[in-house]
XYZ file of C-alpha atoms in Angstrom:
487
model
C 10.845 -31.039 -22.147
C 10.678 -27.236 -22.244
C 9.582 -26.146 -18.795
C 8.607 -22.517 -19.373
C 5.084 -23.270 -20.603
C 4.359 -26.073 -18.161
C 5.281 -23.907 -15.163
C 2.723 -21.332 -16.258
C 0.073 -23.889 -17.136
C 0.406 -25.786 -13.868
C -0.128 -22.558 -11.930
C -3.272 -21.839 -13.925
C -4.609 -25.357 -13.413
C -4.361 -24.986 -9.631
C -6.453 -21.819 -9.749
C -9.237 -22.791 -12.136
C -10.542 -25.818 -14.002
C -10.297 -25.837 -17.776
C -13.143 -24.036 -19.481
C -14.316 -21.910 -16.508
C -13.087 -18.299 -16.285
C -9.980 -18.710 -18.376
C -11.161 -16.695 -21.384
C -12.955 -13.895 -19.589
C -11.150 -12.741 -16.466
C -9.297 -9.424 -16.699
C -5.933 -9.829 -14.934
C -5.059 -7.710 -11.938
C -2.698 -5.404 -13.812
C -5.136 -4.519 -16.600
C -7.448 -1.570 -16.017
C -10.483 -1.101 -18.229
C -11.996 2.352 -18.608
C -15.506 3.335 -19.549
C -14.536 4.180 -23.118
C -13.449 0.617 -23.809
C -9.703 1.134 -23.621
C -7.467 -1.327 -21.821
C -4.357 0.279 -20.377
C -1.043 -1.513 -20.573
C 0.820 1.103 -18.595
C 2.788 4.277 -19.127
C 2.352 5.877 -22.527
C 1.436 2.705 -24.407
C -2.163 1.592 -24.623
C -4.427 -0.755 -26.501
C -7.516 1.040 -27.730
C -10.501 -1.274 -28.082
C -13.607 -0.397 -30.075
C -16.314 -3.025 -29.853
C -14.871 -6.368 -30.885
C -12.005 -4.733 -32.761
C -8.776 -3.179 -31.599
C -6.069 -0.852 -32.770
C -2.789 -0.797 -30.928
C -1.054 2.546 -30.721
C 2.276 3.140 -29.007
C 2.832 6.854 -28.344
C 6.506 7.190 -27.529
C 7.472 10.339 -29.385
C 9.694 10.648 -32.428
C 12.795 9.733 -30.423
C 11.355 6.420 -29.244
C 11.338 5.211 -25.626
C 13.044 7.592 -23.226
C 12.871 5.582 -19.995
C 13.037 2.005 -18.765
C 9.313 2.169 -18.006
C 8.531 3.124 -21.593
C 10.757 0.326 -22.870
C 8.854 -2.163 -20.719
C 5.459 -0.764 -21.759
C 6.330 -0.972 -25.451
C 7.543 -4.551 -25.121
C 4.380 -5.579 -23.299
C 2.234 -3.966 -25.985
C 4.124 -5.743 -28.775
C 3.566 -9.119 -27.126
C -0.141 -8.443 -26.594
C -0.726 -7.339 -30.163
C 0.896 -10.487 -31.571
C -1.140 -12.810 -29.379
C -4.360 -10.928 -30.083
C -3.716 -11.051 -33.829
C -3.408 -14.833 -33.551
C -6.808 -15.040 -31.861
C -5.996 -14.772 -28.151
C -8.531 -12.639 -26.212
C -7.060 -9.389 -24.929
C -7.482 -10.305 -21.263
C -5.628 -13.580 -21.761
C -2.963 -11.847 -23.875
C -2.450 -9.426 -21.006
C -2.051 -12.303 -18.564
C 0.396 -14.047 -20.888
C 2.456 -10.855 -21.120
C 2.641 -10.614 -17.336
C 3.739 -14.240 -16.902
C 7.473 -13.824 -17.256
C 8.353 -17.510 -17.552
C 6.070 -17.821 -20.583
C 8.437 -17.701 -23.558
C 11.640 -17.295 -21.551
C 14.330 -19.602 -22.895
C 17.334 -21.021 -21.013
C 20.268 -18.615 -20.915
C 22.316 -20.991 -23.060
C 19.991 -20.217 -25.990
C 20.064 -16.427 -25.700
C 23.583 -15.677 -24.463
C 27.022 -17.098 -25.119
C 30.204 -16.951 -23.016
C 32.284 -17.347 -26.175
C 30.619 -14.656 -28.283
C 28.932 -11.306 -27.728
C 26.501 -12.184 -30.526
C 23.837 -14.910 -30.534
C 21.543 -15.665 -33.484
C 18.319 -17.408 -32.430
C 16.933 -19.331 -35.388
C 13.514 -20.878 -35.922
C 10.701 -21.131 -38.448
C 7.870 -18.606 -38.471
C 5.530 -19.164 -35.552
C 8.244 -20.729 -33.381
C 8.212 -18.011 -30.705
C 11.436 -16.196 -31.619
C 9.999 -12.723 -31.101
C 8.521 -13.696 -27.741
C 11.852 -15.140 -26.596
C 13.557 -11.927 -27.716
C 11.020 -9.820 -25.794
C 11.658 -11.868 -22.645
C 15.410 -11.358 -22.991
C 14.774 -7.639 -23.470
C 12.696 -7.655 -20.282
C 15.588 -9.274 -18.412
C 17.920 -6.599 -19.775
C 15.528 -3.899 -18.523
C 15.363 -5.549 -15.095
C 19.163 -5.648 -14.923
C 19.361 -1.952 -15.815
C 16.876 -1.100 -13.060
C 19.057 -2.686 -10.378
C 22.502 -1.831 -11.751
C 23.232 1.655 -13.056
C 26.277 0.296 -14.916
C 24.446 -2.544 -16.680
C 24.307 -2.389 -20.495
C 21.583 -0.097 -21.840
C 18.647 -2.224 -23.081
C 17.582 -1.612 -26.694
C 14.981 -3.390 -28.838
C 14.999 -2.870 -32.617
C 13.308 -4.487 -35.600
C 15.679 -5.239 -38.448
C 13.410 -4.098 -41.267
C 13.075 -0.612 -39.742
C 16.809 0.080 -39.637
C 18.340 2.374 -42.217
C 22.107 2.357 -42.410
C 24.287 0.780 -39.741
C 22.641 -1.235 -36.961
C 25.206 -0.089 -34.383
C 24.488 3.570 -35.121
C 20.750 2.867 -34.786
C 21.274 1.093 -31.458
C 23.419 3.931 -30.085
C 20.746 6.487 -31.021
C 18.064 4.389 -29.321
C 20.213 3.886 -26.206
C 21.197 7.504 -25.528
C 17.859 8.637 -24.001
C 18.127 5.726 -21.539
C 21.816 5.807 -20.610
C 25.361 6.293 -21.878
C 26.151 3.492 -24.358
C 29.821 4.487 -24.519
C 30.265 3.944 -20.787
C 27.887 1.036 -20.221
C 27.619 -0.786 -23.516
C 24.306 -1.956 -24.983
C 22.170 -5.063 -24.550
C 20.644 -5.111 -28.032
C 17.782 -7.295 -29.193
C 17.412 -7.206 -32.986
C 14.266 -9.011 -34.078
C 13.532 -10.324 -37.566
C 16.961 -10.382 -39.172
C 15.469 -12.189 -42.173
C 12.610 -9.732 -42.765
C 14.441 -7.069 -44.824
C 15.712 -9.862 -47.092
C 18.715 -12.197 -47.004
C 21.182 -9.667 -48.422
C 20.309 -6.936 -45.939
C 20.013 -9.450 -43.101
C 23.539 -10.712 -43.722
C 24.783 -7.116 -43.848
C 23.256 -6.337 -40.436
C 24.691 -9.528 -38.949
C 28.163 -8.697 -40.260
C 27.907 -5.217 -38.736
C 27.051 -6.723 -35.340
C 29.882 -9.246 -35.497
C 32.432 -6.650 -36.584
C 31.436 -4.205 -33.849
C 31.570 -6.728 -31.007
C 35.101 -7.667 -32.090
C 36.291 -4.127 -31.267
C 37.392 -2.955 -27.825
C 34.299 -0.784 -27.337
C 31.985 -3.414 -28.772
C 33.073 -6.004 -26.230
C 30.817 -4.298 -23.711
C 27.827 -5.099 -25.914
C 25.563 -8.160 -25.995
C 23.508 -8.694 -29.130
C 20.669 -11.194 -29.620
C 19.315 -11.522 -33.158
C 16.368 -13.608 -34.348
C 15.926 -15.057 -37.814
C 14.252 -17.720 -39.853
C 16.478 -20.382 -41.442
C 18.275 -19.430 -44.613
C 20.901 -16.869 -43.599
C 24.555 -17.844 -43.520
C 25.306 -17.977 -39.799
C 28.413 -19.421 -38.165
C 27.648 -22.405 -35.961
C 29.451 -20.788 -33.021
C 26.782 -18.074 -32.689
C 23.691 -19.926 -33.911
C 21.107 -21.318 -31.506
C 17.898 -23.141 -32.426
C 14.617 -22.406 -30.706
C 13.082 -25.669 -29.441
C 9.634 -26.812 -30.475
C 6.962 -27.655 -27.919
C 6.616 -31.267 -26.860
C 3.247 -33.057 -26.821
C 2.451 -32.092 -23.225
C 3.285 -28.431 -23.782
C 1.271 -28.327 -26.994
C -1.740 -29.847 -25.257
C -1.373 -27.477 -22.299
C -1.288 -24.379 -24.487
C -4.290 -25.500 -26.542
C -6.250 -26.381 -23.385
C -5.478 -23.004 -21.840
C -7.018 -21.271 -24.848
C -10.230 -23.279 -24.784
C -9.292 -26.004 -27.263
C -8.846 -29.725 -26.740
C -5.172 -30.578 -26.541
C -5.843 -34.271 -26.032
C -7.770 -34.460 -29.310
C -4.797 -32.963 -31.166
C -2.766 -36.026 -30.240
C -5.116 -38.086 -32.410
C -4.491 -35.914 -35.472
C -2.279 -37.076 -38.379
C 1.466 -36.763 -37.886
C 1.714 -33.729 -40.201
C -0.818 -31.770 -38.113
C 0.887 -32.744 -34.866
C 4.235 -31.551 -36.208
C 2.806 -28.155 -37.191
C 1.117 -27.422 -33.842
C 4.379 -28.009 -31.989
C 5.086 -24.365 -32.829
C 3.228 -21.899 -30.560
C 1.558 -19.767 -33.253
C -0.105 -22.768 -34.840
C -1.111 -24.236 -31.480
C -2.907 -20.951 -30.762
C -4.673 -21.018 -34.129
C -5.593 -24.668 -33.555
C -7.269 -23.771 -30.264
C -9.369 -21.043 -31.888
C -10.453 -23.447 -34.638
C -11.344 -26.141 -32.131
C -13.476 -23.735 -30.121
C -15.601 -23.231 -33.238
C -15.519 -26.949 -34.074
C -13.638 -26.355 -37.311
C -11.198 -28.923 -38.735
C -7.471 -28.404 -38.299
C -5.375 -27.726 -41.421
C -2.315 -29.818 -42.187
C 0.320 -27.221 -43.106
C 1.627 -23.893 -41.768
C 0.334 -21.918 -44.746
C -3.098 -23.534 -44.394
C -3.136 -22.529 -40.717
C -2.358 -18.943 -41.741
C -5.160 -19.055 -44.299
C -7.551 -20.230 -41.574
C -6.446 -17.360 -39.327
C -6.963 -14.845 -42.124
C -10.355 -16.290 -43.082
C -11.614 -15.949 -39.522
C -10.278 -12.407 -39.200
C -11.897 -11.256 -42.444
C -15.155 -12.952 -41.547
C -15.368 -10.859 -38.383
C -14.936 -7.520 -40.158
C -18.121 -5.510 -39.749
C -17.189 -2.278 -41.491
C -16.152 -3.672 -44.880
C -16.881 -6.593 -47.136
C -14.399 -9.458 -46.936
C -13.290 -9.006 -50.541
C -12.567 -5.308 -50.042
C -10.755 -5.948 -46.764
C -8.540 -8.523 -48.450
C -7.684 -6.048 -51.210
C -6.690 -3.499 -48.582
C -4.529 -6.052 -46.782
C -2.728 -6.854 -50.030
C -2.203 -3.150 -50.660
C -0.858 -2.624 -47.153
C 1.529 -5.563 -47.486
C 2.865 -4.295 -50.807
C 3.388 -0.826 -49.348
C 5.171 -2.189 -46.258
C 7.472 -4.373 -48.341
C 8.262 -1.644 -50.857
C 9.176 0.945 -48.224
C 10.917 -1.640 -46.062
C 9.032 -0.747 -42.900
C 5.868 1.063 -41.877
C 3.198 2.169 -44.338
C 1.580 5.583 -44.197
C -2.108 5.069 -43.478
C -3.033 7.708 -46.068
C -1.264 5.672 -48.768
C -3.311 2.580 -47.947
C -6.860 3.910 -47.918
C -9.455 6.288 -46.550
C -10.039 6.650 -42.788
C -12.970 4.246 -43.059
C -10.837 1.719 -44.923
C -8.045 2.044 -42.370
C -10.572 1.383 -39.621
C -11.701 -1.724 -41.489
C -8.106 -2.960 -41.571
C -7.703 -2.354 -37.858
C -10.913 -4.259 -37.300
C -9.330 -7.444 -38.600
C -6.889 -7.549 -35.616
C -4.198 -8.385 -38.190
C -3.123 -4.748 -38.528
C -1.976 -2.293 -35.862
C -1.234 1.401 -35.704
C 2.258 2.723 -35.184
C 1.801 6.235 -33.896
C -0.996 8.290 -35.431
C -0.089 8.012 -39.105
C 1.396 4.601 -39.813
C 0.216 1.011 -40.065
C 1.920 -2.357 -39.789
C 0.948 -6.001 -39.585
C 0.799 -7.362 -36.052
C 2.718 -10.461 -37.162
C 5.521 -10.181 -39.759
C 4.468 -13.470 -41.333
C 1.088 -11.911 -42.154
C 2.845 -9.156 -44.093
C 4.696 -11.836 -46.047
C 1.510 -13.843 -46.576
C -0.419 -10.896 -48.022
C 2.606 -9.813 -50.047
C 2.410 -13.261 -51.616
C -1.304 -12.815 -52.282
C -0.554 -9.480 -53.957
C 1.971 -11.182 -56.251
C -0.521 -13.902 -57.149
C -3.216 -11.328 -57.904
C -1.145 -8.778 -59.817
C 2.123 -10.479 -60.758
C 5.625 -9.297 -59.947
C 5.914 -5.555 -60.706
C 8.512 -4.606 -63.300
C 10.220 -2.222 -60.886
C 10.667 -5.089 -58.421
C 12.228 -7.356 -61.052
C 14.649 -4.583 -61.997
C 15.775 -3.708 -58.458
C 18.021 -6.016 -56.442
C 17.071 -4.204 -53.222
C 13.319 -4.437 -53.827
C 13.486 -8.036 -54.970
C 15.388 -8.960 -51.825
C 12.564 -7.482 -49.729
C 9.968 -9.428 -51.721
C 11.698 -12.826 -51.448
C 9.625 -14.197 -48.581
C 6.424 -12.886 -50.145
C 7.387 -14.727 -53.310
C 7.943 -17.936 -51.354
C 4.579 -17.472 -49.636
C 2.905 -17.048 -53.014
C 4.419 -20.304 -54.256
C 3.430 -22.120 -51.068
C -0.174 -20.928 -51.097
C -1.050 -20.501 -54.770
C -2.454 -22.887 -57.332
C -0.325 -24.276 -60.123
C -1.629 -21.958 -62.855
C -1.325 -18.756 -60.848
C 2.127 -19.684 -59.532
C 3.379 -20.566 -63.008
C 2.030 -17.298 -64.445
C 3.725 -15.331 -61.671
C 7.090 -17.082 -61.993
C 7.478 -17.211 -65.772
C 8.598 -13.587 -66.369
C 10.710 -13.647 -63.209
C 12.540 -16.763 -64.391
C 14.034 -14.788 -67.252
C 14.851 -11.695 -65.195
C 16.032 -13.220 -61.897
C 16.460 -17.020 -62.126
C 18.482 -17.204 -58.917
C 15.692 -15.623 -56.880
C 13.188 -18.070 -58.351
C 15.449 -20.969 -57.408
C 15.676 -19.658 -53.841
C 11.926 -19.062 -53.536
C 10.961 -22.478 -54.917
C 13.381 -24.169 -52.551
C 11.980 -22.119 -49.655
C 8.346 -22.834 -50.496
C 8.077 -26.420 -51.659
C 7.033 -29.053 -49.106
C 9.808 -31.288 -47.852
C 7.927 -34.552 -47.360
C 5.365 -34.839 -50.133
C 4.867 -38.302 -51.690
C 6.091 -38.421 -55.246
C 3.455 -37.411 -57.749
C 1.177 -35.652 -55.256
C 0.180 -32.051 -55.818
C 1.513 -29.625 -58.454
C 5.042 -29.589 -57.074
C 6.521 -32.201 -59.398
C 5.252 -30.223 -62.376
C 6.545 -26.997 -60.867
C 9.979 -28.509 -60.336
C 10.047 -29.796 -63.900
C 8.965 -26.425 -65.287
C 11.521 -24.470 -63.266
C 14.231 -26.985 -64.151
C 13.490 -26.657 -67.878
C 13.425 -22.870 -67.764
C 16.665 -22.602 -65.811
C 18.354 -25.088 -68.116
C 17.264 -23.088 -71.174
C 18.733 -19.975 -69.597
C 22.037 -21.734 -69.093
C 21.595 -21.896 -65.320
C 22.218 -25.608 -65.029
C 23.689 -25.450 -61.535
C 20.681 -23.521 -60.276
C 18.360 -26.048 -61.866
C 20.134 -28.893 -60.110
C 19.975 -27.048 -56.789
C 16.231 -26.505 -57.129
C 15.636 -30.127 -58.061
C 17.751 -31.400 -55.184
C 16.007 -29.163 -52.655
C 12.892 -31.300 -52.304
C 12.247 -34.827 -51.165
C 10.080 -35.166 -54.272
C 13.328 -35.626 -56.149
C 14.917 -37.652 -53.375
C 17.197 -35.011 -51.879
C 17.144 -33.514 -48.400
C 16.515 -29.820 -47.888
C 18.632 -27.874 -45.431
C 15.939 -25.288 -44.654
C 12.642 -26.115 -42.992
C 11.373 -22.570 -42.734
C 8.520 -22.751 -45.225
C 6.841 -26.141 -45.439
C 3.674 -25.544 -47.392
């Protein structure tokens, strides 16, 4: 059993019975001002307007310049993710301040044999939270030891060029990386695409093999699918039944009732993100979905329903536009490129989108960017410039898989047909990534999709790819090595 959640939950149970003050109390370290803002400390703050919020981290163009700013930024990132998933701000603040919540055993985040550890898990598994907790430990070590490695937190999709150069630049305002080394957390290795992710991983491995690099410790997070040596790979554990129930209870749901759900639902809510969404659905007496993508759709539906400043249809169009812009630029989107000030405010009102500085926007959860990128592909097809660019297509891979996982047969087929001729290998990868692993034969459109893709690849002379796609699903009787996108 994972103990990190139970330790937190048991403490809460001693203080208050389930369903009393647990969704309303403002924790001790949160200060609310008259203008509705909730401070998270230092130069990072969450700005709340009515029932909506926009998270802005003002850290200057150079990024964090002190250990306090590093800690403030990490706390804000955790709060924005939880709030986007439906956790009230006060509870998100309490979660952020409970250090054992999300902290994994050292064996999963460090290695005596290697200076590099790759923490792998499906979306919603808690990888980013575990990385934030390791970053917090690195900050604490630097506070007490002036010679400890300089703590640095980076997101893979925002890095241009070499990851080591980026880490050194981020470390210099805090301490001397040449003398002390760096404790680097690199989150979302998969997000810039498999090709770029592998490039960043190779850079980290090569650097830590040098004399100077041996003073570094690097923790990377990724979804399944990247080629990672077994010696550096660690798998994030799922919650057990007790932990799942505890988390759902803490958020006002009924964890005991979840145990009576079908096996497929129980397997999905063993990952923290989906347990959180389940609790919000239960509070409103809504049925629980049976797949990760369906849980995401429920989260999105609720967020759009709560938007007061724009119609749901318009808000969804803006979210698709934002996702496409973020994927195309490989990072943050300029707010002015997404919409008018009123439209930007509508996006922020969904809780799914956050500010980065004064001029840029991002999704609070990377998987939401991928989800809406998929919706953009289903609505508009794959742009010609994407099909013609290896770099762009690599960035769009997970959006493509999301589109396949969430779309209907006709829309998916229409989207894939031109791409099959231009980039058959990418289609093979995306279909393998998206198709459910344990669907009874003949159920759903997936058998037809497999047959269609197989025929197209065979016509193109890509027989090996066709066989790989067919073998990737239990529909055809073969096991699938990746479990990152069960639809």
